[in-house]
Every structure is written in structure tokens, then in C-alpha cells.
Amino acid sequence: MQAKADADTMLISSRIGLGTWSIGGSMWGGTDQADAVKTIRAALELGVTLLDTAPVYGFGRAEELVGRAVAEHGSREHVVIATKAGLGWRAGTVYRDASPRRIRSDVEDSLRRLKTDYIDIYQLHWPDPLVPVEKTAAALRALYERGTIRAIGLSNVSPLEIQTFRTVAPVHVIQSPYNLFERGIENDVLPYAERHGLAVLAYGALCRGLLSGRMRPDTKFTGDDLRQSDPKFQPRRYRQYLRAVAALDGFARERYGKTVLALAVRWILDQGISAALWGARKPEQLAPIHDIFGWYLDLEARETIDRLLKETVTDPVGPDFMAPPARTTVAA
Ligand SMILES: NC(=O)c1ccc[n+]([C@@H]2O[C@H](COP(=O)([O-])OP(=O)(O)OC[C@H]3O[C@@H](n4cnc5c(N)ncnc54)[C@H](OP(=O)(O)O)[C@@H]3O)[C@@H](O)[C@H]2O)c1
């Protein structure tokens, strides 16, 4: 389950990372904090050493719960904590702010909430159209040189943004959306990361639960759950994606005796991705982790998967709906 994440920083992490967005609760219809801590501890006990979080997940709550769970688990030095900077919020509305001032205050808040004096992977959450990427890079470089952060990551960026950032500061990790239904980075970010030896963390491994196998035509989401507005979960497309899940599940069971969830995560790892970020907020959701390892998808299987996707998802849509707005429109 271990993999080297980066040659320069010598960070080693498991190939599955626990994603803590839903643990934060906001945009996910709320959270149960006791379950959340149990889930993080269960992940660590199952050998997951990479925890991905962000200040904006539950507006500080996810980081606090990660901090609490890691302290209870008691082995900070064996955990790779990946958090982020560069998003602000006001009255529950999130906006981009990758200004050096914001980054300097974000890092202090994250260290406090995470109960730690260093962050293993510190990622720009979203590029900010109002701040030149070089300025953000200089702020992150200062934290890296001081040892406050041990690796620099960029999330939701293009190869051009990565390239520009690298003129000022090193980049070790890229975090992008990547799963069986969201493969846009295959055309740009993945080849770039491969060429330049950057670790890649794939977020949304289960496509917000769609690839878990739990979703039914009448599944309902409550409160502020983002799946109420996620275009993949809207009637016409939802039917297509559910058909795809059924076809993939049938293939996984017949060929490997596995479920669609295991196939979805295995597929990410076999695409050469450093780690798949799997969001969970109940310990039992991590039970299928044992089904991910000890087998591989060969070329023929991957071609079959591509064919099944093509036959079932005739009107695909990407994850763009998640992009937060620029600061001017929200916090002027
Ligand atoms: N950098 C970025 O901009 C960015 C954006 C998105 C995500 N991420 C990172 O990537 C992580 C993963 O992405 P994600 O959380 O959006 O989505 P995900 O991993 O695709 O899906 C997470 C959801 O899938 C469901 N699920 C998980 N295991 C399950 C199981 N065994 N059975 C049934 N359902 C299961 C749960 O939904 P229910 O709890 O509702 O059942 C869970 O909250 C995030 O937590 C975050 O760390 C980063």
C-alpha cells in the first residue's frame, strides 16, 4: 500500500488518501463529528497515511477533526497531512483569495486547527484570477524554505499555471479531479506531471459517491448537499451515469469478483496516479479498502471499461460546477 510521493521531499504516503471534504459537512448536508473522528482513526488503522483536508471544508471543522483524530491516534510523524490555502468565505459563500496575506493567515489557522507545527503537503486550492501566480508562489516558497510546509502542491491548475509557478517556487504535488467519469486531465495535466516527475493526487475518486454503487434512481440528498445541483445527479444524465455504474459493476464482478467501487479506485491507481483521494465520513465506508489491492487492470480490461463508458454515458459533463467564484463578485 506504500508509495513514494516525491523524490525531492522524500514524503512517503499510502496510495489511498482519506478525503475529508464531506467530514467538514458544509456542501454535504452536515456532518456527525463523532463518526468523523472515528472515520479518520479507522483510516489510519487501515494503513491510510495520507489525509487530505482544507480550511474551507466545514469552514475549519474538517481540519479540527483531523487534528483531533491524529492527536488521539498519536503518531503525527507517520501521517502525511495535506491541506490547502487560497480560498476565503463570507456568510457561507466561498471565493478565491490566493493573496500572500491570505496565505500567511491561512497557514497559521491551519497549524492551530491541525494541532501541528508543520504541514506535509501545502496546496494552493484554486488559482486566483486577481493575484499573479508568481506572487502566490513567492508566499508558498517562503513557507517551504522556513520548513513550515514540507512540500508544495497546486490544485485545479493548468500546465501553464504550473509552469509559471515553477519559475518562482518548486512544485511537488498536483491535485486534480480524476475518476472514471472525469478524465479531463488526461489531455494536459497528467502528461505534464509525468514529464516533470510531479506526484498526482486524484480527487473525487468515487465521483462524489456515484461510483460507490450505493446510488439508486430515487436516492435523495438533503440540506446543502452539493449533489442536489451536481449536473451528473440531474434526471437525464443521472440515468446515464447509473447505467454506466451498473455496466461497470457487472464487469467488475464477472471478471474479478469485485464491486464497482473497488474497480473505480483500482482504475485510478493503474493509470499511474500517485494516490487516489477517497472521501468517507463513516468508518464502514472504508471497509472495501481491502478489495483495492492485490490485483491489477490489464490493457484489455481498461479497453473494456472505456467501451462501457462510451456506450452508456452519451452526454458526459465535467466537474466544472465546483469552481468557486473570484473575490470581486463575493467579497468586494
Ligand atoms: N482540490 C479540490 O478542489 C478538491 C475538490 C473535491 C475533492 N477534493 C478532495 O478529494 C476528496 C475526495 O473527493 P470527494 O469527497 O469529493 O468525493 P468522493 O471520494 O468521490 O466521494 C465521497 C462520498 O462517497 C460516498 N462514499 C464513500 N465511500 C462509500 C462507500 N463505501 N459506500 C457508499 N458510499 C460511499 C460518501 O457519500 P455519503 O457520505 O453521502 O454517503 C462520501 O462522502 C475530498 O474529500 C477532498 O479531500 C479536493
Coordinates of C-alpha atoms and ligand atoms in Angstrom, one line a residue:
M1 CA 0.0 0.0 0.0
Q2 CA 3.0 2.3 0.3
A3 CA 4.3 4.5 -2.5
K4 CA 6.9 7.3 -2.7
A5 CA 5.2 10.5 -3.4
D6 CA 8.1 12.7 -4.2
A7 CA 11.8 12.2 -4.8
D8 CA 12.9 15.7 -3.5
T9 CA 10.9 15.8 -0.3
M10 CA 11.1 12.1 0.5
L11 CA 7.4 12.1 1.5
I12 CA 6.0 8.6 1.5
S13 CA 2.3 8.0 1.6
S14 CA -0.3 5.3 1.1
R15 CA -1.8 5.2 -2.4
I16 CA -5.2 5.9 -1.0
G17 CA -5.7 9.1 0.9
L18 CA -8.7 9.9 3.0
G19 CA -10.6 12.9 1.7
T20 CA -12.2 15.0 4.4
W21 CA -14.5 17.4 2.5
S22 CA -17.7 15.6 3.4
I23 CA -16.4 15.2 7.0
G24 CA -16.5 19.1 7.1
G25 CA -20.2 18.9 6.5
S26 CA -20.8 22.1 4.5
M27 CA -22.0 21.4 1.0
W28 CA -22.6 17.8 2.1
G29 CA -25.7 18.1 4.2
G30 CA -24.0 18.3 7.6
T31 CA -21.7 16.0 9.5
D32 CA -21.6 13.8 12.6
Q33 CA -18.4 14.8 14.4
A34 CA -18.0 11.6 16.4
D35 CA -18.4 9.5 13.3
A36 CA -15.9 11.8 11.5
V37 CA -13.2 11.3 14.1
K38 CA -13.9 7.5 14.1
T39 CA -13.5 7.5 10.3
I40 CA -10.2 9.3 10.3
R41 CA -8.9 7.0 13.0
A42 CA -10.2 3.9 11.1
A43 CA -8.4 5.1 8.0
L44 CA -5.1 5.4 9.9
E45 CA -5.6 2.0 11.5
L46 CA -6.2 0.5 8.0
G47 CA -2.9 1.9 6.8
V48 CA -4.0 5.0 5.1
T49 CA -1.3 7.5 5.9
L50 CA -2.4 10.4 3.7
L51 CA -5.1 12.7 5.0
D52 CA -6.4 15.5 2.6
T53 CA -8.2 18.4 4.1
A54 CA -8.7 22.2 3.6
P55 CA -9.6 25.2 5.7
V56 CA -12.8 25.7 3.7
Y57 CA -14.1 22.1 4.4
G58 CA -16.8 22.9 7.0
F59 CA -15.1 26.4 7.5
G60 CA -12.3 25.0 9.7
R61 CA -14.2 22.0 11.1
A62 CA -12.6 19.3 8.9
E63 CA -9.1 20.5 9.9
E64 CA -10.1 20.5 13.5
L65 CA -11.4 17.0 13.3
V66 CA -8.3 15.8 11.5
G67 CA -6.2 17.5 14.2
R68 CA -8.2 15.8 16.9
A69 CA -8.1 12.3 15.3
V70 CA -4.3 12.4 14.6
A71 CA -3.6 13.6 18.2
E72 CA -5.8 10.7 19.5
H73 CA -4.1 8.2 17.2
G74 CA -0.7 9.5 18.5
S75 CA 1.7 9.2 15.5
R76 CA 1.9 12.5 13.8
E77 CA 5.2 11.7 12.2
H78 CA 3.7 8.7 10.3
V79 CA 0.9 10.8 8.9
V80 CA 1.1 12.9 5.7
I81 CA -1.3 15.8 6.2
A82 CA -2.2 17.6 3.0
T83 CA -4.1 20.8 3.4
K84 CA -4.7 23.9 1.3
A85 CA -4.8 27.6 1.1
G86 CA -6.2 30.3 -1.1
L87 CA -10.0 30.3 -0.5
G88 CA -11.9 32.7 1.7
W89 CA -15.5 32.6 2.8
R90 CA -18.1 35.1 3.9
A91 CA -21.5 34.2 5.3
G92 CA -21.1 30.7 3.9
T93 CA -20.1 31.8 0.4
V94 CA -16.7 30.7 -0.8
Y95 CA -14.4 32.8 -3.0
R96 CA -10.9 32.7 -4.3
D97 CA -8.1 34.6 -2.4
A98 CA -4.6 33.4 -3.1
S99 CA -3.0 36.7 -2.0
P100 CA 0.2 36.4 0.0
R101 CA -1.6 38.0 3.0
R102 CA -4.4 35.3 2.9
I103 CA -1.8 32.5 2.6
R104 CA 0.1 33.8 5.6
S105 CA -3.0 33.9 7.7
D106 CA -4.4 30.6 6.3
V107 CA -1.2 28.7 7.3
E108 CA -1.3 29.9 10.9
D109 CA -5.0 29.0 11.2
S110 CA -4.4 25.5 9.7
L111 CA -1.4 24.8 12.0
R112 CA -3.6 25.7 15.0
R113 CA -6.6 23.6 13.9
L114 CA -4.4 20.7 12.9
K115 CA -2.5 20.8 16.2
T116 CA 0.8 20.6 14.4
D117 CA 3.9 22.8 13.8
Y118 CA 4.4 21.7 10.2
I119 CA 2.2 20.7 7.2
D120 CA 3.4 17.9 4.9
I121 CA 1.8 19.0 1.7
Y122 CA 0.5 22.5 1.4
Q123 CA -1.6 23.1 -1.7
L124 CA -3.0 26.2 -3.5
H125 CA -6.6 25.2 -3.6
W126 CA -7.7 27.2 -6.7
P127 CA -5.7 29.7 -8.7
D128 CA -6.9 33.3 -8.2
P129 CA -7.5 35.4 -11.3
L130 CA -6.9 38.5 -9.3
V131 CA -3.4 37.5 -8.0
P132 CA -0.5 36.8 -10.3
V133 CA 0.5 33.2 -9.8
E134 CA 4.1 34.3 -9.1
K135 CA 3.0 36.2 -6.0
T136 CA 1.2 33.2 -4.6
A137 CA 4.3 31.1 -5.4
A138 CA 6.6 33.5 -3.5
A139 CA 4.4 33.2 -0.4
L140 CA 4.5 29.4 -0.6
R141 CA 8.2 29.4 -1.2
A142 CA 8.8 31.4 1.9
L143 CA 6.8 28.8 4.0
Y144 CA 8.7 26.0 2.3
E145 CA 12.1 27.5 2.9
R146 CA 11.2 28.0 6.6
G147 CA 10.2 24.4 6.9
T148 CA 6.6 25.2 7.9
I149 CA 5.5 23.2 4.9
R150 CA 7.4 20.2 3.5
A151 CA 6.1 20.1 0.0
I152 CA 4.2 22.4 -2.3
G153 CA 1.1 21.4 -4.2
L154 CA -1.2 23.0 -6.7
S155 CA -4.8 22.1 -7.2
N156 CA -7.2 22.8 -10.1
V157 CA -4.4 24.3 -12.2
S158 CA -3.4 24.2 -15.9
P159 CA 0.1 23.2 -17.1
L160 CA 0.7 26.9 -17.9
E161 CA -0.1 27.9 -14.4
I162 CA 2.2 25.1 -13.0
Q163 CA 4.9 26.2 -15.4
T164 CA 4.6 29.9 -14.3
F165 CA 4.5 28.9 -10.6
R166 CA 7.7 26.9 -11.1
T167 CA 9.6 29.9 -12.2
V168 CA 9.4 31.2 -8.6
A169 CA 8.9 28.1 -6.4
P170 CA 9.2 24.3 -6.6
V171 CA 6.1 22.2 -7.1
H172 CA 6.0 18.7 -5.8
V173 CA 2.3 17.6 -6.0
I174 CA -0.6 18.3 -8.3
Q175 CA -4.2 17.7 -7.1
S176 CA -6.8 17.4 -9.8
P177 CA -10.3 15.9 -10.3
Y178 CA -9.8 12.4 -11.7
N179 CA -12.1 9.4 -11.8
L180 CA -13.7 7.1 -14.3
F181 CA -16.3 9.8 -15.2
E182 CA -14.0 12.9 -15.0
R183 CA -10.9 12.4 -17.2
G184 CA -10.1 15.9 -18.5
I185 CA -6.6 16.0 -17.0
E186 CA -5.5 13.1 -19.4
N187 CA -5.2 15.7 -22.1
D188 CA -3.0 18.2 -20.3
V189 CA -2.1 18.0 -16.6
L190 CA -1.3 14.3 -16.5
P191 CA 1.2 14.3 -19.4
Y192 CA 2.8 17.5 -17.9
A193 CA 3.1 15.9 -14.4
E194 CA 4.6 12.7 -15.9
R195 CA 7.1 14.7 -17.9
H196 CA 8.2 16.7 -14.9
G197 CA 8.1 13.9 -12.3
L198 CA 5.3 15.5 -10.2
A199 CA 3.2 13.4 -7.8
V200 CA -0.5 13.5 -8.7
L201 CA -3.4 13.2 -6.2
A202 CA -6.7 12.3 -7.9
Y203 CA -9.6 13.9 -6.1
G204 CA -13.3 12.7 -6.2
A205 CA -12.2 9.1 -6.6
L206 CA -15.8 8.0 -6.4
C207 CA -17.2 11.0 -8.3
R208 CA -19.0 12.2 -5.1
G209 CA -20.3 8.8 -4.3
L210 CA -21.7 8.0 -7.8
L211 CA -19.1 5.2 -8.3
S212 CA -19.7 3.7 -4.8
G213 CA -22.6 1.6 -6.1
R214 CA -24.9 3.0 -3.4
M215 CA -26.8 5.4 -5.7
R216 CA -30.3 4.5 -6.8
P217 CA -32.7 6.3 -9.2
D218 CA -34.7 7.6 -6.2
T219 CA -31.7 8.4 -3.9
K220 CA -32.4 11.8 -2.3
F221 CA -29.9 14.3 -0.8
T222 CA -30.8 16.8 1.9
G223 CA -29.8 20.2 3.2
D224 CA -27.0 21.9 1.4
D225 CA -25.7 18.6 -0.2
L226 CA -24.0 19.7 -3.4
R227 CA -25.3 16.6 -5.3
Q228 CA -28.7 18.4 -5.5
S229 CA -27.1 20.7 -8.0
D230 CA -24.3 18.5 -9.4
P231 CA -25.2 18.1 -13.1
K232 CA -24.3 14.4 -13.0
F233 CA -27.1 13.9 -10.5
Q234 CA -29.8 15.6 -12.6
P235 CA -32.5 13.3 -14.0
R236 CA -31.5 12.8 -17.7
R237 CA -27.8 12.5 -17.1
Y238 CA -28.2 10.7 -13.7
R239 CA -29.9 7.8 -15.6
Q240 CA -26.9 7.6 -18.0
Y241 CA -24.4 7.5 -15.1
L242 CA -26.4 4.9 -13.2
R243 CA -26.4 2.8 -16.4
A244 CA -22.6 3.2 -16.5
V245 CA -22.2 2.2 -12.9
A246 CA -24.4 -0.9 -13.5
A247 CA -22.3 -1.9 -16.5
L248 CA -19.0 -1.4 -14.7
D249 CA -20.2 -3.2 -11.6
G250 CA -21.3 -6.2 -13.8
F251 CA -17.9 -6.3 -15.5
A252 CA -16.0 -6.0 -12.1
R253 CA -18.0 -8.8 -10.6
E254 CA -17.8 -11.2 -13.6
R255 CA -14.1 -10.6 -14.4
Y256 CA -12.6 -10.0 -10.9
G257 CA -15.2 -10.8 -8.3
K258 CA -15.0 -7.1 -7.2
T259 CA -17.5 -4.3 -6.9
V260 CA -17.7 -1.1 -9.0
L261 CA -16.2 0.8 -6.0
A262 CA -13.0 -1.3 -6.0
L263 CA -12.8 -1.1 -9.8
A264 CA -13.1 2.7 -9.7
V265 CA -10.3 3.1 -7.2
R266 CA -8.1 0.4 -8.8
W267 CA -8.5 2.0 -12.2
I268 CA -7.2 5.4 -10.8
L269 CA -4.1 3.7 -9.4
D270 CA -3.5 1.7 -12.6
Q271 CA -3.5 4.9 -14.6
G272 CA -0.2 5.7 -12.8
I273 CA -1.7 8.2 -10.3
S274 CA 0.3 8.6 -7.0
A275 CA -2.7 8.4 -4.7
A276 CA -6.5 8.3 -5.0
L277 CA -8.4 10.6 -2.6
W278 CA -11.4 8.8 -1.3
G279 CA -13.9 10.8 0.7
A280 CA -15.6 9.0 3.6
R281 CA -17.4 10.1 6.8
K282 CA -18.4 6.8 8.3
P283 CA -15.9 4.2 9.3
E284 CA -17.8 1.4 7.5
Q285 CA -17.4 3.3 4.2
L286 CA -13.8 2.4 4.3
A287 CA -14.4 -1.4 4.6
P288 CA -13.9 -2.0 0.9
I289 CA -10.3 -0.8 1.1
H290 CA -9.1 -4.4 1.3
D291 CA -10.6 -5.0 -2.2
I292 CA -8.4 -2.5 -3.9
F293 CA -5.0 -4.2 -3.5
G294 CA -3.5 -7.4 -4.8
W295 CA -4.9 -7.2 -8.4
Y296 CA -4.4 -5.1 -11.5
L297 CA -6.4 -4.0 -14.5
D298 CA -4.6 -5.0 -17.7
L299 CA -4.9 -3.2 -21.0
E300 CA -7.8 -5.4 -22.2
A301 CA -9.8 -4.6 -19.1
R302 CA -9.1 -0.9 -19.4
E303 CA -10.2 -1.0 -23.1
T304 CA -13.4 -2.8 -22.0
I305 CA -14.0 -0.1 -19.4
D306 CA -13.6 2.6 -22.0
R307 CA -16.1 0.9 -24.3
L308 CA -18.7 0.5 -21.5
L309 CA -18.3 4.2 -20.6
K310 CA -18.7 5.2 -24.3
E311 CA -21.8 3.1 -24.7
T312 CA -23.6 4.3 -21.5
V313 CA -22.5 7.9 -20.9
T314 CA -23.5 9.6 -24.2
D315 CA -23.7 13.1 -22.8
P316 CA -20.8 13.4 -20.3
V317 CA -20.3 16.5 -18.1
G318 CA -17.2 17.5 -16.2
P319 CA -16.7 18.8 -12.6
D320 CA -16.6 22.5 -13.5
F321 CA -19.7 23.3 -11.4
M322 CA -17.5 23.1 -8.3
A323 CA -15.2 26.0 -9.3
P324 CA -15.6 28.9 -6.7
P325 CA -16.0 32.5 -8.0
A326 CA -13.4 35.2 -7.9
R327 CA -13.2 37.6 -4.9
T328 CA -14.7 40.7 -6.6
T329 CA -18.1 39.1 -7.1
V330 CA -18.4 37.9 -3.5
A331 CA -16.3 39.9 -1.0
A332 CA -15.9 43.3 -2.6
Ligands
LIG1 N1 -8.8 20.2 -4.5 C1 -10.1 20.3 -4.7 O1 -10.6 21.3 -5.2 C2 -11.0 19.1 -4.3 C3 -12.3 19.0 -4.8 C4 -13.0 17.9 -4.4 C5 -12.5 17.0 -3.6 N2 -11.2 17.1 -3.1 C6 -10.6 16.1 -2.2 O2 -10.9 14.8 -2.6 C7 -11.6 14.1 -1.6 C8 -12.5 13.0 -2.3 O3 -13.5 13.6 -3.1 P1 -15.0 13.8 -2.6 O4 -15.0 13.7 -1.1 O5 -15.5 15.0 -3.3 O6 -15.7 12.7 -3.3 P2 -15.6 11.1 -3.5 O7 -14.5 10.5 -2.8 O8 -15.8 10.8 -4.9 O9 -17.0 10.6 -2.7 C9 -17.1 10.8 -1.4 C10 -18.5 10.3 -1.0 O10 -18.7 9.0 -1.5 C11 -19.6 8.3 -0.6 N3 -18.9 7.0 -0.2 C12 -17.6 6.8 0.1 N4 -17.4 5.5 0.4 C13 -18.5 4.9 0.2 C14 -18.9 3.6 0.4 N5 -18.1 2.6 0.8 N6 -20.2 3.2 0.1 C15 -21.1 4.2 -0.3 N7 -20.8 5.5 -0.4 C16 -19.5 5.8 -0.2 C17 -19.8 9.1 0.6 O11 -21.0 9.9 0.4 P3 -22.1 9.9 1.6 O12 -21.3 10.2 2.8 O13 -23.1 11.0 1.2 O14 -22.7 8.5 1.6 C18 -18.6 10.1 0.5 O15 -18.9 11.3 1.2 C19 -12.3 15.2 -0.9 O16 -12.8 14.7 0.4 C20 -11.2 16.2 -0.8 O17 -10.2 15.8 0.2 C21 -10.4 18.2 -3.5

